[in-house]
Short mmCIF file of C-alpha atoms in Angstrom, two decimals:
data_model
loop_
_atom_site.label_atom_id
_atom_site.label_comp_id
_atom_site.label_asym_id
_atom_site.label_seq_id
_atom_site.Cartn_x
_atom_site.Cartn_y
_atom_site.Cartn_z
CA UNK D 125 54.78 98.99 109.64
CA UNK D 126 58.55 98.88 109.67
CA UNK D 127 60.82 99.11 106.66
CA UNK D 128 62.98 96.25 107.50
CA UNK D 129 63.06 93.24 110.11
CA UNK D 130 65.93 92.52 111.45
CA UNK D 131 65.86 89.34 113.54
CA UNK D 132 68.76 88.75 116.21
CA UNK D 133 70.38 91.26 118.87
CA UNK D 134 74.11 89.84 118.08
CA UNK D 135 76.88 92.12 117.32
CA UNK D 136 75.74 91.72 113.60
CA UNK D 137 72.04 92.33 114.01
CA UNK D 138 72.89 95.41 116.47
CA UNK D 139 75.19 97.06 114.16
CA UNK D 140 73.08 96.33 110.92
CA UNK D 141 70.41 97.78 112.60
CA UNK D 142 72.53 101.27 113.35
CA UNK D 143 72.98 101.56 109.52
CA UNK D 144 70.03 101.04 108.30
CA UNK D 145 67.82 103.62 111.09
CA UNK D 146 71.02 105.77 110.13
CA UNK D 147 69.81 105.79 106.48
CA UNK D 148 66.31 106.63 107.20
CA UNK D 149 64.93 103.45 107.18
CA UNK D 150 61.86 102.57 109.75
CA UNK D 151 63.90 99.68 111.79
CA UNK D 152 62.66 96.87 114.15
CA UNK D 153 64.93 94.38 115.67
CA UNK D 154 63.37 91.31 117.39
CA UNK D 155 64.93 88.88 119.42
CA UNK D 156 64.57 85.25 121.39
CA UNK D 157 66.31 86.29 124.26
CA UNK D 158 65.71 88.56 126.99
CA UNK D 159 68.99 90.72 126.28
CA UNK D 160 71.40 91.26 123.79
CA UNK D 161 74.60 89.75 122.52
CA UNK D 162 73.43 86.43 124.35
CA UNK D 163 73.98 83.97 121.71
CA UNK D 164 77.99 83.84 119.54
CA UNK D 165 78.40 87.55 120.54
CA UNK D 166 78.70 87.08 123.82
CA UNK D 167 80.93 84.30 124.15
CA UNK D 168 83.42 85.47 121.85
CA UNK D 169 87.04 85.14 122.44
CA UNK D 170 87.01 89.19 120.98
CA UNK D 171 89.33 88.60 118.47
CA UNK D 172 89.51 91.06 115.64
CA UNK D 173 92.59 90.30 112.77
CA UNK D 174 93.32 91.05 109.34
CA UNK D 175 95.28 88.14 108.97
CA UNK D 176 93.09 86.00 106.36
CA UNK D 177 93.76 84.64 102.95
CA UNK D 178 91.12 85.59 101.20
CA UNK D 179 90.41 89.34 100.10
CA UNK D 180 86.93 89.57 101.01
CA UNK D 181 87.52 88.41 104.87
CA UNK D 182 91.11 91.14 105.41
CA UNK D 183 88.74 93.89 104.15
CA UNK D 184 85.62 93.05 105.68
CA UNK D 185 88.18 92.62 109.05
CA UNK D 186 90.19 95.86 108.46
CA UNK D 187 87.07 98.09 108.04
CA UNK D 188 85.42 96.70 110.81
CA UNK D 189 88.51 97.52 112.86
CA UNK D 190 89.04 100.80 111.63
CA UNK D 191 85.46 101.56 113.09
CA UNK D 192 85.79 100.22 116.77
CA UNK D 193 88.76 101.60 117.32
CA UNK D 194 86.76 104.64 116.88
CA UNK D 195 84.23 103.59 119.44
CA UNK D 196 85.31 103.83 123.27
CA UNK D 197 82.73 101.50 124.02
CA UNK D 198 84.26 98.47 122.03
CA UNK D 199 87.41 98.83 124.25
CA UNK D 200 89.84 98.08 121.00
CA UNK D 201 92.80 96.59 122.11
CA UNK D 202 95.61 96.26 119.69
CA UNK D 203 97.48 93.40 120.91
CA UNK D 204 98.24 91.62 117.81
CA UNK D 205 97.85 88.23 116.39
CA UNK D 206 101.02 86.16 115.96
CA UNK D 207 100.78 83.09 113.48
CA UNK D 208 103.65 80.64 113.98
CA UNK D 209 103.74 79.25 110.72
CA UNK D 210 104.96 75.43 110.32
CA UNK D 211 107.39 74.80 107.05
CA UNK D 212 104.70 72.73 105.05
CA UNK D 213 102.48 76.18 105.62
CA UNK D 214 105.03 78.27 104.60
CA UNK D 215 104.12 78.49 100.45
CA UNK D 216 100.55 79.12 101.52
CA UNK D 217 101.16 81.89 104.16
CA UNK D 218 103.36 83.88 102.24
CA UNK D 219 100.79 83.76 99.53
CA UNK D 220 98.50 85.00 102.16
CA UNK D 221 100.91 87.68 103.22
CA UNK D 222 101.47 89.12 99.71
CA UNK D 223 97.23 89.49 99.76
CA UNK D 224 97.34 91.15 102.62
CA UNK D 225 100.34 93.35 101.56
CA UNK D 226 98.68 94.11 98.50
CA UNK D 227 95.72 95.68 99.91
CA UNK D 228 97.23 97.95 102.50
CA UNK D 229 96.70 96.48 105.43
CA UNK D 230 99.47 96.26 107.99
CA UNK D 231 101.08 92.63 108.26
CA UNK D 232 104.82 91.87 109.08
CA UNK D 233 107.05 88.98 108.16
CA UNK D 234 108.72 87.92 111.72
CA UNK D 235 112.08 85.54 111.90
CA UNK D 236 111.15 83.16 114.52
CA UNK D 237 114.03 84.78 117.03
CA UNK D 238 111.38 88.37 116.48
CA UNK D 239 108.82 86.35 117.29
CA UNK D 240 110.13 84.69 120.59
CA UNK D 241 110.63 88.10 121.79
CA UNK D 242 106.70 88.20 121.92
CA UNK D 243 105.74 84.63 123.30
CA UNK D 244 108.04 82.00 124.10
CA UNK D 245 108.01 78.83 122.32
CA UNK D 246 109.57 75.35 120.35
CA UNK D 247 110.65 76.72 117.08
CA UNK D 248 110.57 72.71 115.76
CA UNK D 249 109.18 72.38 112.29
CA UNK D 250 108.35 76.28 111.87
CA UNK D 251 109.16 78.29 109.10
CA UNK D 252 108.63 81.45 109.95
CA UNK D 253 105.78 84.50 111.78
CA UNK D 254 103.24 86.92 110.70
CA UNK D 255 102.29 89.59 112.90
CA UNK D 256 99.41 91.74 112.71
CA UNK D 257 99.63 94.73 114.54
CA UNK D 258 96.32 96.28 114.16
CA UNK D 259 95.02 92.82 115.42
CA UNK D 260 93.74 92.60 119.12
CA UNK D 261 90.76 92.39 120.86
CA UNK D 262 87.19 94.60 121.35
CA UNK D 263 84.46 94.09 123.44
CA UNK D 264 81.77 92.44 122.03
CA UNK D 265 79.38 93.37 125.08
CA UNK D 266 80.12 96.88 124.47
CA UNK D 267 80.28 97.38 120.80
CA UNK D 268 76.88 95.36 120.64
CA UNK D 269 75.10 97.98 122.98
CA UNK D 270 76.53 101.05 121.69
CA UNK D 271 75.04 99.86 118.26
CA UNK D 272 71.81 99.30 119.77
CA UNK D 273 72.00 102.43 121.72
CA UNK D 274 72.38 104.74 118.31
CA UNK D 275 69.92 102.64 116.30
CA UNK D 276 67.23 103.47 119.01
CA UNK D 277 68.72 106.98 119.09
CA UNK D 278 67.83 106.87 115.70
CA UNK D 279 63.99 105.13 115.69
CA UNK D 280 64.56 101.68 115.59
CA UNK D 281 62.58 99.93 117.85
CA UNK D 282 64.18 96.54 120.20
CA UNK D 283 62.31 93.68 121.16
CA UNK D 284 63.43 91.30 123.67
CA UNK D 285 61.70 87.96 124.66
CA UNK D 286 59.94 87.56 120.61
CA UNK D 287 61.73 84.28 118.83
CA UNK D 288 60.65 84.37 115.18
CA UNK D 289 58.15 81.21 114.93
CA UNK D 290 57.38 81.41 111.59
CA UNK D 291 56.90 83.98 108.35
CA UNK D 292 55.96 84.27 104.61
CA UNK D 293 56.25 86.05 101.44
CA UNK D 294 52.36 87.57 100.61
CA UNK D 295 52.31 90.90 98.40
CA UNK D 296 55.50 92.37 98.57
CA UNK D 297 55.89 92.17 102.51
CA UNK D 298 57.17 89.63 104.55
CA UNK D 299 54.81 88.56 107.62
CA UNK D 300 56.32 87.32 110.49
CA UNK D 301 54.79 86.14 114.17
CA UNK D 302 56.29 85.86 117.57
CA UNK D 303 54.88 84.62 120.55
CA UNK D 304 53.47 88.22 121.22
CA UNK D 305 52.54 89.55 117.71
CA UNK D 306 52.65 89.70 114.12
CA UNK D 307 54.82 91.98 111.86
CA UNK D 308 55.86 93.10 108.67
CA UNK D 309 57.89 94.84 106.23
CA UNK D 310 59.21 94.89 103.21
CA UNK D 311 62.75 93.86 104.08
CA UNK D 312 63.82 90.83 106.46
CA UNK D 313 67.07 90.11 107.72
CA UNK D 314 68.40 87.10 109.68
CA UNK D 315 71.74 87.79 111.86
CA UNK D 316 70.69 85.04 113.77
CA UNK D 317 74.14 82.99 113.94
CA UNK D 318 73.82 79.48 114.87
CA UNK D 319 70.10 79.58 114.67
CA UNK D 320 69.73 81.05 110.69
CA UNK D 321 69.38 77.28 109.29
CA UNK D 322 66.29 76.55 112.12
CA UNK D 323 65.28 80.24 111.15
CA UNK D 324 65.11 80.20 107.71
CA UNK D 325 63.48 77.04 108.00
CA UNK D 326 60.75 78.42 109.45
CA UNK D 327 60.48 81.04 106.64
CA UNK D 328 60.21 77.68 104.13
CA UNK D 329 64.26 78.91 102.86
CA UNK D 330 66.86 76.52 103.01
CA UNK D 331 70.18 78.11 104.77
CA UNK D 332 73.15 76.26 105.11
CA UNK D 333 74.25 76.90 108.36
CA UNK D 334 74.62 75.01 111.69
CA UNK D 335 76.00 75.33 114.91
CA UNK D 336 79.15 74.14 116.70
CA UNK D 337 80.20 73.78 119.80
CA UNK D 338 84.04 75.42 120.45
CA UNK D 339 85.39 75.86 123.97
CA UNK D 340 87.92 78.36 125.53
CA UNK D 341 89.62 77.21 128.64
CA UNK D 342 91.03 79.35 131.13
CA UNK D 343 94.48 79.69 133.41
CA UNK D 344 94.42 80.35 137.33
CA UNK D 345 96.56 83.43 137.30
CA UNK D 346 99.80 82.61 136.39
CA UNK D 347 103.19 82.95 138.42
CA UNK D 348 105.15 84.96 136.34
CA UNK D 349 104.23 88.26 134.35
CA UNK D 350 103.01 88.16 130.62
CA UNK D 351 101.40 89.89 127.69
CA UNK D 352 101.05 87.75 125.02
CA UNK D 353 99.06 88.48 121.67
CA UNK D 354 96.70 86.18 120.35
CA UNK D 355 99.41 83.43 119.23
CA UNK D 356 98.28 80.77 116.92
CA UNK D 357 100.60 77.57 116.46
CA UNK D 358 98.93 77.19 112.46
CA UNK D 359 99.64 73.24 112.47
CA UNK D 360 97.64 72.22 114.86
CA UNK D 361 95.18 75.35 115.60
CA UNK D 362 96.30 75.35 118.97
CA UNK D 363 96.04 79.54 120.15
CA UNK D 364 96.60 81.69 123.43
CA UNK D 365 96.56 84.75 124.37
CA UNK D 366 96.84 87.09 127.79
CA UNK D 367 93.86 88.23 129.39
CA UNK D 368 94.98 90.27 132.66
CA UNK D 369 96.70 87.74 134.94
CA UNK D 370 95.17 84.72 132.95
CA UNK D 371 96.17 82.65 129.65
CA UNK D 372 93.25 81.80 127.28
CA UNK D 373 93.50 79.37 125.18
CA UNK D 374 92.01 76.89 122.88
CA UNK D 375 92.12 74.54 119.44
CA UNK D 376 88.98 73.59 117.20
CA UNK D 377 87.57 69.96 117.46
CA UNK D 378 87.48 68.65 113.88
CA UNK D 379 85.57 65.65 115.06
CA UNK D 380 82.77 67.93 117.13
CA UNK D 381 79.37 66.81 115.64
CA UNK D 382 77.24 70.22 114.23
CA UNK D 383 74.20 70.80 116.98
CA UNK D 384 73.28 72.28 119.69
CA UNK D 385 75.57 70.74 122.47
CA UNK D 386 76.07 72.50 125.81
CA UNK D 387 78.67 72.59 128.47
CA UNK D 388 82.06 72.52 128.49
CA UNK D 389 83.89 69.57 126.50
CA UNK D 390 86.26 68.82 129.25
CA UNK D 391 86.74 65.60 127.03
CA UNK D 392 88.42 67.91 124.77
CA UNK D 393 91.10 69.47 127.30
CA UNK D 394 93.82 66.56 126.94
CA UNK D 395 94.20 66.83 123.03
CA UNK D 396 94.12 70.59 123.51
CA UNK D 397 96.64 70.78 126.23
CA UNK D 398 98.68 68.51 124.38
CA UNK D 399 99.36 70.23 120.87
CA UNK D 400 99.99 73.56 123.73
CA UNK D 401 102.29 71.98 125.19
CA UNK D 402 104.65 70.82 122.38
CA UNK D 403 104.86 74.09 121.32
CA UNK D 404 104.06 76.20 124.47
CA UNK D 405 106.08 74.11 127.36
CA UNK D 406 105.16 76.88 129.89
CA UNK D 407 101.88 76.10 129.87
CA UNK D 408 103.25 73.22 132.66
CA UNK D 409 103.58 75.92 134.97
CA UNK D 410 99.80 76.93 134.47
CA UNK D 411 96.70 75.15 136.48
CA UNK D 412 93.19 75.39 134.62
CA UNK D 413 90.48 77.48 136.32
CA UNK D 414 87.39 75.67 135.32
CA UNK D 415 84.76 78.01 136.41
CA UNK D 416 86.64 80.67 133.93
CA UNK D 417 85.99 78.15 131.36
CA UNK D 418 83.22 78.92 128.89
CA UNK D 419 81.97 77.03 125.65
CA UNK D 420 79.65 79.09 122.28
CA UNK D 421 78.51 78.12 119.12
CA UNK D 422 80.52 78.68 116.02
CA UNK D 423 78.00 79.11 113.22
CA UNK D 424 79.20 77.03 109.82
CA UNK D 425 78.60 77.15 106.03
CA UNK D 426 79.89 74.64 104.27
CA UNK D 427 83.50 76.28 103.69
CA UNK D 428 83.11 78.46 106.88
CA UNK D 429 82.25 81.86 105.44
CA UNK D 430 79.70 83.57 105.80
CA UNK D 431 76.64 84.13 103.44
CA UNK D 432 75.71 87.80 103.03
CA UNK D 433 72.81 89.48 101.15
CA UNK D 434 69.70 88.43 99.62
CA UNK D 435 68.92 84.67 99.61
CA UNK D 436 65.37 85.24 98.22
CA UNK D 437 62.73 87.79 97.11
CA UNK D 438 62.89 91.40 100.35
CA UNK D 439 65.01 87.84 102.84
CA UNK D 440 68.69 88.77 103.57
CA UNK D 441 71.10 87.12 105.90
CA UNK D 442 74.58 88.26 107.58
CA UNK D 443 75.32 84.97 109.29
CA UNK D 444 77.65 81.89 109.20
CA UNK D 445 80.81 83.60 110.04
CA UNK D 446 82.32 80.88 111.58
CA UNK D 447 84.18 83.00 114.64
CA UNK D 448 84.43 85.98 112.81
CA UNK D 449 81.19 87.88 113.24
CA UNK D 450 82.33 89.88 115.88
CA UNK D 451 85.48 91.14 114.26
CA UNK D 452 83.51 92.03 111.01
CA UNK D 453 80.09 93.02 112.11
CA UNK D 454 81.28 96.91 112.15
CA UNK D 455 81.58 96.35 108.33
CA UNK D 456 78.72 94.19 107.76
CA UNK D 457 76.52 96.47 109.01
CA UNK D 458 76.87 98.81 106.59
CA UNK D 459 76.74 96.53 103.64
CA UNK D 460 73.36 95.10 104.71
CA UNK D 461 72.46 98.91 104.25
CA UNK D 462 73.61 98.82 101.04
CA UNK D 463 72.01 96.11 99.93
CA UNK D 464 68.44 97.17 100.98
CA UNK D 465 68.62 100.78 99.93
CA UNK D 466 70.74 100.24 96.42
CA UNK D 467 69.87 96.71 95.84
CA UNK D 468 73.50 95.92 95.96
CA UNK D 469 76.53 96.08 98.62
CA UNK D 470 78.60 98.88 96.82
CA UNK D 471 81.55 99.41 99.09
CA UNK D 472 82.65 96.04 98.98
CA UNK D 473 81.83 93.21 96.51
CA UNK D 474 79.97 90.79 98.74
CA UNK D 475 79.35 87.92 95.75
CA UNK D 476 81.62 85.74 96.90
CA UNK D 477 80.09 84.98 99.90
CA UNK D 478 76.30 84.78 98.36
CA UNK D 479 74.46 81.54 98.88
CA UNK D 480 74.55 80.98 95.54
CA UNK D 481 77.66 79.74 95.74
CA UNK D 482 77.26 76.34 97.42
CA UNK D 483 74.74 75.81 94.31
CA UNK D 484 77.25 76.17 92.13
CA UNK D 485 80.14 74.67 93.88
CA UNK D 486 82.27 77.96 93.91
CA UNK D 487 83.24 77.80 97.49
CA UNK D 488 85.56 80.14 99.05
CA UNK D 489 89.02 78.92 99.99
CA UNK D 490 89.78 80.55 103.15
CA UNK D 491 92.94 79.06 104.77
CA UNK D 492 92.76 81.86 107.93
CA UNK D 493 90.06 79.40 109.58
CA UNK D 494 91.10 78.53 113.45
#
């Protein structure tokens, strides 16, 4: 019998299992698909920043980066984040930037003539920049199988090809079955992204979180030479960023119903291509590449954090990220290890983002959502 379930191979499953065979703890991970990193994790645009609002996301961000970058396998690049910020933005941001200042992490103020000197664009309506730059990009791939690599290393035990079908509480353990057994343990946690509301439904717990569909288009290579950091135009959500020869880029739908949709919203190019252009009039010179084109799952809460820790009696979850599990996994990890051997994430206070909140109406205010 294992110590603790953990259900989903994502970047957040992988690395929670690491920390908690690294503690000692008798680990099995099962998972729906045949691989890993199959569902959010691998369709990530790799983004890791510290640029959020809210305390709890910079630090959960900036530990999480502090780890890959000592991991070769994540392939950290530090290519910063750029946010162009638009004058009606400007109270807000600078409030962000002075919680970001006070906690250490490294964030700079940018005149919009500094920040044209990393990406050109229409300085109409802006304010001003931030730049972050220990921002960049990892590689979700890699980072997910180097945690599943040392979590073996260490005991833990994979299992491809087993969706959890359905589970209960019954003396202290929880008892699970997949299509090719039953299990259980005293612990179970759910880093199943988009899936943890279908999951926990199954376990007869009510989870709050769904999937949507987002889409990242990409360039033909383009003409002329460029390395741009992840650049986000803040009024409209509109963001690009290099990758080798190509531009990604991309903007949230706000109208894109939660579910399960597939495929590429090609529907969804003009409005994109339109807020790009008004700020980005280069982007002209650019022709799309459709087969470079690729669509994921964010997976939403109700104010797009994520819920962490225990949701009932031995159930935890580390989902509902909202396009940030990738860049915070590193830290999550450990704090789901915390929680199951001291009852309680000590090296961070994760209350904020327990589910309890949406009971009581205390959602978080986190203004760093793209």
């Amino acid at each position: 019998m294992a110590d603790v379930l953990v259900v989903g191979a994502g970047i957040v499953g992988a690395a929670s299992a690491y920390r908690l065979a690294e503690a000692g703890l008798k680990v099995l991970l099962l998972e729906k698909e045949a691989t890993f990193a199959q569902g959010s994790t691998g369709r990530s645009a790799a983004g890791v920043r510290v640029q959020f609002s809210e305390p709890l996301n910079v630090l959960l961000s900036y530990h999480s980066i502090l780890e890959y970058r000592r991991i070769p396998e994540a392939g950290y690049r530090p290519i910063g984040y750029l946010f162009l910020v638009p004058e009606v933005l400007a109270e807000a941001q600078e409030e962000a930037l002075r919680t970001q200042k006070a906690l250490g992490v490294p964030v700079e103020r940018l005149s919009l003539e500094e920040a044209r000197e990393k990406v050109p664009f229409l300085e109409e309506g802006l304010a001003f920049a931030t730049f972050g730059p220990m921002d960049g990009v990892i590689d979700p791939h890699g980072a997910t199988a180097f945690y599943l690599k040392e979590a073996r290393r260490l005991g833990a035990e994979v299992r491809f090809s087993e969706p959890l079908l359905g589970g209960e509480r019954q003396g202290g353990l929880w008892r699970v079955e997949t299509p090719k057994g039953r299990y259980e343990a005293p612990f179970l946690l759910l880093s199943t992204g988009a899936w943890t509301g279908e999951v926990g439904r199954r376990l007869g717990v009510e989870i709050p979180i769904w999937p949507v569909r987002r889409v990242v288009y990409a360039t033909a290579p383009a003409p002329f030479p460029h390395a741009f950091p992840l650049t986000i135009d803040l009024g409209t959500g509109f963001y690009l960023r290099s990758e080798g020869e190509r531009l990604l880029f991309g903007r949230s739908n706000p109208e894109e119903p939660p579910g399960f949709t597939e495929g590429v919203d090609w529907a969804w190019l003009g409005p994109t291509l339109e807020a790009g252009l008004a700020r980005f009039p280069f982007l002209s010179e650019l022709s799309l590449d459709r087969r470079a084109s690729w669509w994921g799952y964010y997976e939403v809460t109700p104010d797009h954090n994520p819920i962490l820790g225990f949701v009932a009696e031995g159930l935890l979850v580390a989902a509902g990220f909202s396009g940030h599990g990738v860049q915070q996994a590193a830290m999550v990890g450990r704090l789901m290890a915390e929680e199951v051997l001291l009852g309680r994430a000590r090296s961070l206070d994760i209350t904020p983002f327990g589910l309890e909140r949406f009971l009581k109406g205390s959602l978080v205010r986190e203004r760093g959502i793209v």
